[in-house]
Short mmCIF file of C-alpha atoms and ligand atoms in Angstrom, two decimals:
data_model
loop_
_atom_site.label_atom_id
_atom_site.label_comp_id
_atom_site.label_asym_id
_atom_site.label_seq_id
_atom_site.Cartn_x
_atom_site.Cartn_y
_atom_site.Cartn_z
CA MET U 17 0.00 0.00 0.00
CA THR U 18 2.79 2.40 1.04
CA GLY U 19 4.69 1.41 -2.10
CA VAL U 20 1.73 2.24 -4.33
CA ALA U 21 1.20 5.59 -2.55
CA ALA U 22 4.90 6.43 -2.96
CA LEU U 23 4.75 5.51 -6.64
CA LEU U 24 1.70 7.71 -7.20
CA LEU U 25 3.41 10.59 -5.37
CA ILE U 26 6.60 10.28 -7.44
CA PHE U 27 4.49 10.14 -10.59
CA TYR U 28 2.51 13.19 -9.50
CA LEU U 29 5.62 15.23 -8.62
CA ARG U 30 7.34 14.23 -11.86
CA SER U 31 4.36 15.35 -13.92
CA LYS U 32 4.38 18.67 -12.02
CA ARG U 33 8.01 19.24 -12.98
CA GLU U 34 7.18 19.13 -16.68
CA LYS U 35 6.50 22.43 -18.38
CA LEU U 36 3.25 21.13 -19.81
CA PRO U 37 -0.08 22.86 -19.13
CA PRO U 38 -1.93 21.46 -16.12
CA GLY U 39 -4.50 18.70 -16.46
CA PRO U 40 -6.27 15.92 -14.58
CA PHE U 41 -4.23 13.53 -12.44
CA ALA U 42 -2.89 10.69 -14.59
CA PHE U 43 -2.27 7.24 -13.13
CA PRO U 44 0.96 5.41 -13.87
CA VAL U 45 0.72 3.11 -16.91
CA ILE U 46 -2.92 3.82 -17.82
CA GLY U 47 -2.77 7.61 -17.62
CA ASN U 48 -6.27 9.09 -17.86
CA LEU U 49 -7.85 5.97 -19.33
CA LEU U 50 -9.94 5.38 -16.22
CA GLN U 51 -11.33 8.93 -16.30
CA ILE U 52 -12.08 8.56 -20.03
CA VAL U 53 -13.98 5.33 -19.42
CA LEU U 54 -15.80 6.84 -16.42
CA SER U 55 -16.70 9.93 -18.48
CA GLY U 56 -18.22 7.65 -21.14
CA SER U 57 -16.02 8.68 -24.08
CA LEU U 58 -12.99 10.76 -25.04
CA VAL U 59 -15.35 13.51 -26.21
CA LYS U 60 -17.09 13.67 -22.82
CA PHE U 61 -13.75 13.50 -21.01
CA CYS U 62 -12.47 16.50 -22.99
CA LYS U 63 -15.69 18.40 -22.34
CA LYS U 64 -15.53 17.76 -18.60
CA TYR U 65 -11.88 18.71 -18.13
CA ARG U 66 -12.13 21.72 -20.44
CA GLU U 67 -14.63 23.12 -17.93
CA ILE U 68 -12.05 22.66 -15.17
CA TYR U 69 -8.76 23.51 -16.89
CA GLY U 70 -9.82 25.71 -19.80
CA GLU U 71 -8.93 25.74 -23.50
CA VAL U 72 -5.52 24.08 -23.12
CA PHE U 73 -4.87 21.15 -20.78
CA THR U 74 -2.69 18.06 -20.64
CA MET U 75 -3.94 14.49 -20.65
CA ARG U 76 -2.16 11.17 -20.74
CA LEU U 77 -3.23 8.07 -22.53
CA GLY U 78 -1.15 5.16 -21.46
CA GLY U 79 2.38 6.52 -21.40
CA TYR U 80 1.70 9.14 -24.03
CA THR U 81 1.08 12.77 -23.32
CA ARG U 82 -1.27 14.96 -25.31
CA VAL U 83 -2.03 18.66 -24.96
CA VAL U 84 -5.76 19.04 -25.61
CA ILE U 85 -6.76 22.20 -27.48
CA SER U 86 -10.34 23.49 -27.55
CA GLY U 87 -12.06 26.31 -29.44
CA TYR U 88 -12.11 27.35 -33.08
CA ASP U 89 -9.82 30.38 -32.68
CA ASN U 90 -7.14 28.31 -30.98
CA LEU U 91 -7.37 25.57 -33.62
CA HIS U 92 -7.14 28.19 -36.36
CA HIS U 93 -4.15 29.85 -34.69
CA ILE U 94 -2.32 26.53 -34.40
CA LEU U 95 -3.15 25.01 -37.78
CA ILE U 96 -3.10 28.13 -39.94
CA SER U 97 -0.93 30.83 -38.31
CA LEU U 98 1.57 28.33 -36.87
CA ALA U 99 1.25 25.76 -39.68
CA GLU U 100 5.00 25.77 -40.25
CA HIS U 101 5.50 24.25 -36.79
CA THR U 102 2.42 22.08 -36.39
CA SER U 103 2.15 20.11 -39.62
CA SER U 104 3.77 16.88 -38.42
CA ARG U 105 1.69 14.06 -37.06
CA SER U 106 2.17 12.58 -33.62
CA MET U 107 4.24 9.42 -34.02
CA THR U 108 2.88 7.94 -30.80
CA PHE U 109 -0.62 7.94 -32.31
CA GLN U 110 0.70 6.15 -35.35
CA LYS U 111 2.21 3.39 -33.26
CA PHE U 112 -0.76 1.07 -33.35
CA PHE U 113 -1.32 1.16 -37.08
CA PRO U 114 0.52 -1.31 -39.29
CA GLY U 115 3.51 -0.49 -41.38
CA LYS U 116 6.67 1.46 -40.81
CA LYS U 117 6.74 4.86 -39.24
CA GLU U 118 6.67 7.84 -41.56
CA ARG U 119 5.71 5.82 -44.61
CA GLY U 120 2.89 6.69 -46.95
CA LEU U 121 1.12 10.03 -46.62
CA LEU U 122 -0.83 9.97 -43.38
CA TRP U 123 2.22 9.77 -41.14
CA ALA U 124 4.84 11.24 -43.46
CA HIS U 125 7.10 13.94 -42.09
CA THR U 126 7.00 17.30 -43.74
CA SER U 127 9.82 16.75 -46.26
CA ASP U 128 8.37 13.62 -47.93
CA TRP U 129 4.81 14.58 -47.12
CA LYS U 130 4.77 17.52 -49.51
CA ALA U 131 5.85 15.44 -52.51
CA ILE U 132 3.48 12.57 -51.70
CA ARG U 133 0.51 14.84 -50.99
CA THR U 134 1.02 16.77 -54.24
CA PHE U 135 1.31 13.52 -56.16
CA SER U 136 -1.77 12.01 -54.48
CA LEU U 137 -3.88 15.10 -55.07
CA LEU U 138 -2.89 15.38 -58.70
CA THR U 139 -3.53 11.67 -59.21
CA LEU U 140 -6.95 11.84 -57.62
CA ARG U 141 -7.77 14.92 -59.65
CA ASP U 142 -6.57 13.29 -62.89
CA ARG U 143 -8.80 10.44 -61.97
CA GLY U 144 -11.66 12.93 -61.81
CA MET U 145 -11.94 13.69 -58.09
CA GLY U 146 -13.95 16.86 -57.66
CA ARG U 147 -15.22 16.64 -61.21
CA ALA U 148 -18.29 15.11 -62.79
CA ALA U 149 -16.07 12.56 -64.60
CA PHE U 150 -15.77 10.57 -61.39
CA GLU U 151 -19.47 10.23 -60.76
CA PRO U 152 -20.37 7.30 -63.05
CA GLU U 153 -17.95 5.11 -61.07
CA ILE U 154 -19.52 6.10 -57.78
CA VAL U 155 -23.00 5.49 -59.18
CA GLU U 156 -21.90 2.08 -60.47
CA GLU U 157 -20.65 1.26 -56.97
CA ILE U 158 -23.97 2.33 -55.47
CA GLU U 159 -25.91 0.21 -57.94
CA LYS U 160 -23.73 -2.80 -57.14
CA TYR U 161 -24.31 -2.23 -53.46
CA MET U 162 -28.07 -2.02 -53.85
CA GLU U 163 -28.14 -5.15 -55.99
CA HIS U 164 -25.72 -7.06 -53.78
CA TYR U 165 -27.06 -6.12 -50.35
CA ILE U 166 -30.28 -4.13 -50.24
CA GLN U 167 -32.44 -5.94 -52.82
CA PRO U 168 -31.96 -9.43 -51.30
CA SER U 169 -32.84 -8.19 -47.82
CA LEU U 170 -35.84 -5.96 -48.54
CA GLY U 171 -38.19 -5.90 -45.56
CA GLN U 172 -35.51 -7.46 -43.30
CA PRO U 173 -33.11 -5.56 -41.03
CA LEU U 174 -29.87 -5.03 -42.93
CA ASP U 175 -26.88 -4.87 -40.65
CA MET U 176 -25.46 -1.49 -41.59
CA TYR U 177 -22.49 -2.16 -39.36
CA SER U 178 -20.94 -4.83 -41.49
CA ASN U 179 -22.42 -4.15 -44.87
CA LEU U 180 -21.90 -0.61 -45.92
CA PRO U 181 -19.65 -0.47 -48.95
CA ARG U 182 -16.19 0.95 -49.09
CA PRO U 183 -16.47 2.98 -52.21
CA LEU U 184 -13.81 3.39 -54.77
CA LEU U 185 -10.10 3.24 -54.57
CA MET U 186 -8.49 0.03 -55.49
CA SER U 187 -10.67 -2.96 -54.75
CA TYR U 188 -14.20 -1.86 -55.27
CA HIS U 189 -14.50 -4.55 -57.89
CA ASN U 190 -13.56 -7.27 -55.43
CA TRP U 191 -16.02 -7.77 -52.58
CA SER U 192 -14.14 -10.50 -50.75
CA ILE U 193 -10.90 -8.54 -50.52
CA THR U 194 -12.88 -5.48 -49.56
CA ASN U 195 -14.56 -7.34 -46.73
CA VAL U 196 -11.26 -8.64 -45.33
CA LEU U 197 -9.71 -5.18 -45.37
CA ASN U 198 -12.79 -3.52 -43.97
CA SER U 199 -13.04 -5.71 -40.94
CA LEU U 200 -9.34 -5.21 -40.20
CA VAL U 201 -9.55 -1.46 -40.61
CA ARG U 202 -12.57 -1.29 -38.35
CA SER U 203 -11.07 -3.53 -35.68
CA SER U 204 -7.84 -1.58 -35.69
CA LEU U 205 -9.73 1.62 -35.02
CA LYS U 206 -11.68 0.00 -32.21
CA MET U 207 -8.59 -1.51 -30.57
CA SER U 208 -6.33 1.48 -30.89
CA PHE U 209 -7.21 2.64 -27.39
CA LEU U 210 -6.01 -0.60 -25.86
CA GLY U 211 -2.99 -0.70 -28.13
CA ASN U 212 -1.91 2.66 -26.75
CA LEU U 213 -1.37 1.25 -23.29
CA PRO U 214 2.38 1.05 -22.75
CA ILE U 215 4.02 -2.20 -21.69
CA ILE U 216 0.73 -4.13 -21.37
CA GLY U 217 -0.92 -2.80 -24.56
CA GLU U 218 1.05 -4.95 -26.93
CA HIS U 219 0.51 -8.06 -24.82
CA ILE U 220 -3.28 -8.00 -24.56
CA PRO U 221 -4.15 -11.11 -26.63
CA VAL U 222 -6.87 -9.49 -28.71
CA VAL U 223 -4.59 -6.53 -29.53
CA LYS U 224 -1.69 -8.86 -30.27
CA LYS U 225 -3.76 -10.94 -32.67
CA LEU U 226 -5.13 -7.90 -34.41
CA ARG U 227 -1.72 -6.38 -34.80
CA THR U 228 -0.40 -9.60 -36.33
CA ASP U 229 -3.43 -9.75 -38.65
CA LEU U 230 -2.88 -6.19 -39.70
CA GLN U 231 0.77 -6.84 -40.47
CA GLU U 232 0.27 -10.23 -42.05
CA ILE U 233 -3.00 -9.72 -43.87
CA SER U 234 -3.71 -6.09 -44.71
CA LEU U 235 -0.43 -4.99 -46.25
CA PRO U 236 0.13 -8.29 -48.09
CA THR U 237 -3.47 -8.07 -49.37
CA ILE U 238 -2.80 -4.63 -50.77
CA ARG U 239 0.53 -5.82 -52.16
CA LYS U 240 -1.28 -8.70 -53.88
CA CYS U 241 -3.89 -6.34 -55.34
CA ILE U 242 -1.16 -4.11 -56.72
CA GLU U 243 0.66 -7.10 -58.18
CA GLU U 244 -2.53 -8.45 -59.77
CA ARG U 245 -3.23 -5.04 -61.18
CA ARG U 246 0.32 -4.77 -62.50
CA GLN U 247 -0.20 -7.98 -64.47
CA GLN U 248 -3.65 -7.05 -65.78
CA PHE U 249 -2.72 -3.52 -66.58
CA SER U 250 0.00 -3.48 -69.16
CA SER U 251 -1.05 -0.49 -71.20
CA GLY U 252 -4.05 1.61 -72.10
CA GLU U 253 -6.27 3.75 -69.94
CA PRO U 254 -5.85 3.44 -66.16
CA GLN U 255 -8.98 1.90 -64.63
CA CYS U 256 -8.49 2.60 -60.96
CA LEU U 257 -6.35 4.50 -58.55
CA VAL U 258 -3.72 1.81 -58.31
CA ASP U 259 -3.25 1.96 -62.08
CA GLN U 260 -2.34 5.60 -61.71
CA TYR U 261 0.21 4.79 -59.06
CA LEU U 262 1.65 2.05 -61.22
CA LEU U 263 1.91 4.50 -64.07
CA GLN U 264 3.33 7.48 -62.23
CA GLY U 265 4.41 6.46 -58.72
CA GLY U 266 7.95 5.70 -59.83
CA ASN U 267 8.46 9.34 -60.77
CA VAL U 268 8.17 10.49 -57.18
CA ASP U 269 11.33 9.87 -55.14
CA ALA U 270 9.42 9.54 -51.88
CA LEU U 271 7.13 6.90 -53.38
CA THR U 272 8.83 3.66 -54.14
CA GLY U 273 8.06 -0.01 -53.46
CA GLU U 274 6.66 -0.52 -49.99
CA ASN U 275 5.84 3.13 -49.62
CA THR U 276 3.29 2.80 -52.41
CA VAL U 277 1.73 -0.19 -50.66
CA GLU U 278 1.40 1.83 -47.49
CA LEU U 279 0.05 4.84 -49.32
CA CYS U 280 -2.67 2.70 -50.93
CA PHE U 281 -3.55 1.14 -47.58
CA GLN U 282 -3.72 4.56 -45.96
CA LEU U 283 -5.95 5.97 -48.68
CA TYR U 284 -8.13 2.91 -48.33
CA ASN U 285 -8.13 3.23 -44.56
CA ALA U 286 -8.74 7.00 -44.47
CA GLY U 287 -11.23 7.01 -47.30
CA THR U 288 -13.53 4.11 -46.56
CA GLU U 289 -14.41 3.82 -42.89
CA THR U 290 -14.91 7.59 -42.63
CA THR U 291 -17.37 7.84 -45.52
CA SER U 292 -19.30 4.71 -44.64
CA THR U 293 -19.49 5.64 -40.95
CA THR U 294 -20.91 9.03 -41.92
CA LEU U 295 -23.51 7.32 -44.09
CA ARG U 296 -24.44 4.99 -41.26
CA TRP U 297 -24.95 8.03 -39.03
CA ALA U 298 -27.03 9.78 -41.69
CA LEU U 299 -29.37 6.80 -42.07
CA LEU U 300 -29.68 6.38 -38.31
CA PHE U 301 -30.54 10.06 -37.80
CA LEU U 302 -33.18 9.77 -40.51
CA CYS U 303 -34.69 6.61 -39.04
CA LYS U 304 -34.93 8.49 -35.75
CA ASN U 305 -36.41 11.58 -37.46
CA PRO U 306 -39.01 10.39 -40.01
CA ASP U 307 -40.18 13.97 -40.66
CA VAL U 308 -36.66 14.83 -41.89
CA LEU U 309 -36.68 11.69 -44.05
CA LYS U 310 -39.95 12.80 -45.68
CA LYS U 311 -38.58 16.28 -46.42
CA VAL U 312 -35.43 14.87 -48.01
CA GLN U 313 -37.47 12.48 -50.15
CA LYS U 314 -39.74 15.30 -51.24
CA GLU U 315 -36.74 17.39 -52.28
CA ILE U 316 -35.36 14.42 -54.22
CA ASP U 317 -38.72 13.84 -55.95
CA ASP U 318 -39.11 17.53 -56.83
CA ASN U 319 -35.61 17.97 -58.20
CA ILE U 320 -34.53 14.58 -59.51
CA GLY U 321 -37.62 12.44 -59.89
CA GLN U 322 -36.76 9.08 -61.45
CA ARG U 323 -33.61 10.12 -63.32
CA SER U 324 -30.09 9.44 -62.05
CA ALA U 325 -28.80 11.92 -59.49
CA THR U 326 -25.62 13.90 -60.14
CA TYR U 327 -23.59 15.86 -57.61
CA LYS U 328 -24.60 19.08 -59.36
CA ASP U 329 -28.13 18.47 -58.07
CA HIS U 330 -26.98 19.41 -54.58
CA LEU U 331 -26.95 23.05 -55.69
CA ASP U 332 -30.75 22.96 -55.89
CA MET U 333 -31.23 20.80 -52.79
CA PRO U 334 -30.43 22.95 -49.74
CA TYR U 335 -32.37 20.75 -47.34
CA THR U 336 -30.54 17.55 -48.30
CA ASP U 337 -27.26 19.46 -48.08
CA ALA U 338 -28.24 20.69 -44.62
CA VAL U 339 -29.03 17.12 -43.49
CA LEU U 340 -25.58 15.92 -44.56
CA LEU U 341 -23.85 18.89 -42.92
CA GLU U 342 -25.81 18.31 -39.73
CA THR U 343 -24.92 14.61 -39.82
CA GLN U 344 -21.22 15.44 -40.06
CA ARG U 345 -21.46 18.11 -37.37
CA LEU U 346 -23.34 16.07 -34.82
CA SER U 347 -21.62 12.73 -35.41
CA ASN U 348 -18.16 14.38 -35.23
CA ILE U 349 -16.61 11.15 -36.38
CA VAL U 350 -12.93 12.18 -36.30
CA ASN U 351 -13.47 13.60 -32.86
CA SER U 352 -9.87 14.53 -32.06
CA SER U 353 -8.76 15.10 -35.64
CA LEU U 354 -5.41 13.34 -36.09
CA PRO U 355 -2.96 14.33 -33.34
CA ARG U 356 -0.07 16.60 -34.36
CA ASN U 357 3.38 17.29 -32.99
CA VAL U 358 4.76 20.77 -32.45
CA ASP U 359 8.43 21.39 -33.33
CA ARG U 360 9.05 24.55 -31.25
CA ASP U 361 7.65 26.23 -28.14
CA ILE U 362 4.32 27.86 -28.94
CA TYR U 363 1.82 29.89 -26.95
CA VAL U 364 -1.92 29.37 -27.14
CA GLY U 365 -4.02 31.95 -25.30
CA GLY U 366 -0.96 32.78 -23.17
CA THR U 367 -0.29 29.13 -22.24
CA LEU U 368 3.07 27.64 -23.16
CA ILE U 369 3.08 24.39 -25.12
CA PRO U 370 6.67 23.15 -25.19
CA ALA U 371 8.42 21.95 -28.34
CA GLY U 372 7.93 18.22 -28.91
CA SER U 373 4.40 18.12 -27.44
CA ASP U 374 1.70 16.09 -29.11
CA LEU U 375 -1.52 18.03 -29.72
CA LEU U 376 -5.02 16.61 -29.69
CA PHE U 377 -7.90 18.74 -30.92
CA ASN U 378 -11.19 18.76 -29.08
CA MET U 379 -13.33 18.93 -32.21
CA ALA U 380 -16.58 18.80 -30.22
CA SER U 381 -15.68 22.19 -28.75
CA ILE U 382 -16.08 23.53 -32.30
CA LEU U 383 -18.72 21.31 -33.90
CA HIS U 384 -20.92 21.30 -30.79
CA ASP U 385 -20.23 24.89 -29.72
CA PRO U 386 -23.52 26.12 -28.22
CA LYS U 387 -22.59 29.73 -29.04
CA VAL U 388 -22.72 28.92 -32.74
CA PHE U 389 -25.07 25.93 -32.81
CA GLU U 390 -28.15 26.38 -30.67
CA GLU U 391 -29.18 23.10 -28.99
CA ALA U 392 -25.95 21.73 -30.33
CA ASP U 393 -26.56 18.15 -29.21
CA LYS U 394 -29.79 17.88 -31.22
CA PHE U 395 -30.19 16.80 -34.85
CA LYS U 396 -31.60 19.97 -36.45
CA PRO U 397 -30.74 20.31 -40.16
CA GLU U 398 -32.84 23.50 -40.36
CA ARG U 399 -30.07 25.33 -38.50
CA TYR U 400 -28.16 25.53 -41.81
CA LEU U 401 -31.10 27.25 -43.49
CA THR U 402 -31.70 30.11 -41.05
CA GLY U 403 -29.68 32.64 -39.05
CA ASP U 404 -25.97 33.18 -39.68
CA ILE U 405 -25.57 30.34 -42.17
CA THR U 406 -22.12 31.48 -43.28
CA LEU U 407 -20.71 31.30 -39.75
CA LYS U 408 -22.31 27.89 -39.11
CA LYS U 409 -20.90 26.47 -42.34
CA LYS U 410 -17.47 27.96 -41.63
CA ARG U 411 -17.42 26.27 -38.22
CA THR U 412 -18.56 22.91 -39.59
CA ILE U 413 -15.10 21.46 -40.22
CA PRO U 414 -15.32 17.64 -40.11
CA PHE U 415 -12.43 17.42 -42.60
CA GLY U 416 -10.09 19.60 -40.55
CA ILE U 417 -8.43 22.80 -41.74
CA GLY U 418 -5.01 23.90 -42.98
CA ARG U 419 -2.26 22.16 -44.89
CA ARG U 420 -2.91 18.71 -43.57
CA ALA U 421 -6.68 18.83 -43.79
CA CYS U 422 -8.39 15.86 -45.40
CA LEU U 423 -7.06 15.02 -48.84
CA GLY U 424 -10.32 13.36 -49.88
CA GLU U 425 -12.81 16.04 -48.84
CA SER U 426 -14.25 16.71 -52.28
CA LEU U 427 -14.41 12.99 -53.08
CA ALA U 428 -16.13 12.26 -49.77
CA LYS U 429 -18.75 14.98 -50.33
CA VAL U 430 -19.68 13.60 -53.74
CA GLU U 431 -19.84 10.03 -52.40
CA LEU U 432 -21.97 11.01 -49.43
CA PHE U 433 -24.44 12.97 -51.52
CA LEU U 434 -24.80 10.33 -54.23
CA PHE U 435 -25.13 7.37 -51.86
CA PHE U 436 -27.59 9.17 -49.68
CA VAL U 437 -29.77 10.45 -52.51
CA ASN U 438 -29.75 7.18 -54.44
CA PHE U 439 -30.81 5.20 -51.37
CA LEU U 440 -33.65 7.55 -50.47
CA GLN U 441 -34.80 8.01 -54.05
CA LYS U 442 -35.49 4.28 -54.28
CA TYR U 443 -36.22 3.15 -50.73
CA ASN U 444 -38.03 3.99 -47.55
CA ILE U 445 -36.04 3.24 -44.44
CA CYS U 446 -36.92 2.55 -40.80
CA LEU U 447 -35.56 0.74 -37.76
CA PRO U 448 -36.84 -2.77 -37.05
CA GLU U 449 -39.78 -2.87 -34.66
CA GLY U 450 -38.63 -2.75 -31.05
CA SER U 451 -35.10 -1.54 -31.97
CA LYS U 452 -33.44 0.04 -28.94
CA VAL U 453 -30.50 1.59 -30.76
CA THR U 454 -29.65 5.09 -29.55
CA THR U 455 -27.51 7.81 -31.10
CA GLU U 456 -24.87 7.43 -28.38
CA PRO U 457 -21.55 6.77 -30.22
CA MET U 458 -19.32 3.81 -29.54
CA ILE U 459 -15.88 4.54 -28.03
CA SER U 460 -13.28 4.36 -30.75
CA VAL U 461 -10.83 6.57 -32.64
CA ILE U 462 -13.72 7.13 -35.03
CA SER U 463 -17.08 7.89 -33.43
CA SER U 464 -19.38 5.33 -34.99
CA PRO U 465 -23.00 4.47 -34.29
CA GLN U 466 -23.86 1.36 -32.34
CA PRO U 467 -24.51 -1.65 -34.58
CA TYR U 468 -28.04 -1.40 -35.92
CA GLY U 469 -30.21 -2.77 -38.70
CA VAL U 470 -32.11 -0.70 -41.24
CA VAL U 471 -35.23 -2.05 -42.90
CA PHE U 472 -35.32 -0.99 -46.55
CA SER U 473 -38.54 -1.15 -48.53
CA CYS U 474 -39.20 -0.04 -52.11
CA ARG U 475 -40.87 3.36 -52.45
C1 HEM R 1 -16.62 11.69 -44.44
C2 HEM R 1 -15.44 11.38 -44.84
C3 HEM R 1 -14.13 11.88 -44.29
C4 HEM R 1 -13.85 12.59 -43.15
C5 HEM R 1 -14.84 13.08 -42.08
C6 HEM R 1 -12.42 12.79 -43.12
C7 HEM R 1 -11.76 13.50 -42.11
C8 HEM R 1 -10.40 13.68 -42.08
C9 HEM R 1 -9.71 14.40 -41.04
C10 HEM R 1 -10.36 15.09 -39.85
C11 HEM R 1 -8.39 14.36 -41.33
C12 HEM R 1 -7.25 14.96 -40.49
C13 HEM R 1 -7.07 16.40 -40.83
C14 HEM R 1 -6.00 17.08 -40.01
O1 HEM R 1 -5.07 16.45 -39.52
O2 HEM R 1 -6.10 18.30 -39.86
C15 HEM R 1 -8.23 13.60 -42.56
C16 HEM R 1 -7.02 13.35 -43.17
C17 HEM R 1 -6.89 12.61 -44.33
N1 HEM R 1 -7.91 12.09 -45.10
FE1 HEM R 1 -9.91 12.23 -44.73
N2 HEM R 1 -11.87 12.21 -44.22
C18 HEM R 1 -12.87 11.66 -44.98
C19 HEM R 1 -12.73 11.01 -46.20
C20 HEM R 1 -11.56 10.79 -46.86
C21 HEM R 1 -11.43 10.18 -48.16
C22 HEM R 1 -12.58 9.71 -49.06
C23 HEM R 1 -10.10 10.07 -48.42
C24 HEM R 1 -9.42 9.41 -49.61
C25 HEM R 1 -9.10 9.78 -50.66
C26 HEM R 1 -9.38 10.65 -47.30
C27 HEM R 1 -8.02 10.75 -47.18
C28 HEM R 1 -7.35 11.42 -46.17
C29 HEM R 1 -5.90 11.53 -46.10
C30 HEM R 1 -4.91 10.91 -47.07
C31 HEM R 1 -5.62 12.29 -44.95
C32 HEM R 1 -4.24 12.69 -44.45
C33 HEM R 1 -3.83 13.98 -45.12
C34 HEM R 1 -2.42 14.43 -44.76
O3 HEM R 1 -1.84 13.95 -43.79
O4 HEM R 1 -1.89 15.28 -45.49
N3 HEM R 1 -10.30 11.08 -46.37
N4 HEM R 1 -9.47 13.21 -43.01
#
């Protein structure tokens, strides 16, 4: 007992000696994990301790330290005004994901990152991202999904947790590979909390198994896809993103061999679970708000009728746009953005954050800010149609801001709109009778809805 007390005291005094901003007491080994679990989620933990410590406080997760930043102005100051010093990712956050540090784009350090990001953006744009040219492929994917999953289960609850498609990128033509990768991606996100525990994290059997699976299945699966593609694709027009990499990747010094494999996995990882989780939230919110569902369907009928939807239609569909914005705001799926590392001492609102600190952004303090979004914890799409719409849209930043903001934002917006509109143009949706699912998110790096089934019926 005395030993434990002495250990806690040493730990407490040591943490006091650091120049970091103050924060809640962190236990040895687990850090603030207990308080996070007791709060109910990382989002609620950040909300609670922001009230006590203010806009900048320190938390520990396992052995890793993070300075938590709240408020739009602070985020803007850090990611825009101080971008030069805050554009690297935290390497401790990366630890749980497969692959080597600093490879690919997501974790790349600034020198390689610039070349890889430019290449990736140009490649995606060549491929049609952000332009109408891309849409037929997305629509084809949606049609396959409806034929493959929705039609056979009409009138029955469809498990949206395991079945939402991972649109585009490299393996949209191969359902079995897609399913393997999807389940690994999703599990890795769920387990990343446990994996962050120092010393014990790596030895928890379920984490150990997952980590091995990630290393031994996901990257080799991607490698195999690239190899298959290399053999099929000898010349002619590139058919998918991997083709583009095969064609041009060799011209970028930072992108050779294994780095390409990792880049593809990261694009897959970053671009699939995010979009499909947002869609699952959107459908859940609509099942819970049938009046909103009716209004969206009316707008679809008035503007699109029976013809195929295009992304351009969103310009004439403010209500549907508002529903998707509200879904992204309220679900806040990337709730702490992706942690960054700061390379020199910086000050935020007069508080020193020492060089080398990892930063975690309290996105709920922006997306759920009651000063901007009245009744911020309620699903109210109308908020984007009245009042200071410009301010509300400016503060709705689910894709982050600044240099390292989401690479796939324009692609994701097109996918979300087309999936959503195509589903609701053809089907009515509701929850199965007696369903008890709530809109309380599950604890994970990505805030996702609890598993639930949607009953689709033809309109
Ligand atoms: C609803 C869908 C999506 C959401 C909410 C989302 C959100 C985010 C967020 C918050 C970040 C971190 C930004 C930061 O650090 O400041 C990010 C980064 C990133 N996202 Fe997305 N994303 C989505 C879809 C996509 C798609 C479809 C792609 C694929 C093409 C993609 C690729 C990436 C990449 C590569 C990065 C890292 C960028 C870098 O480090 O330079 N995302 N995303």
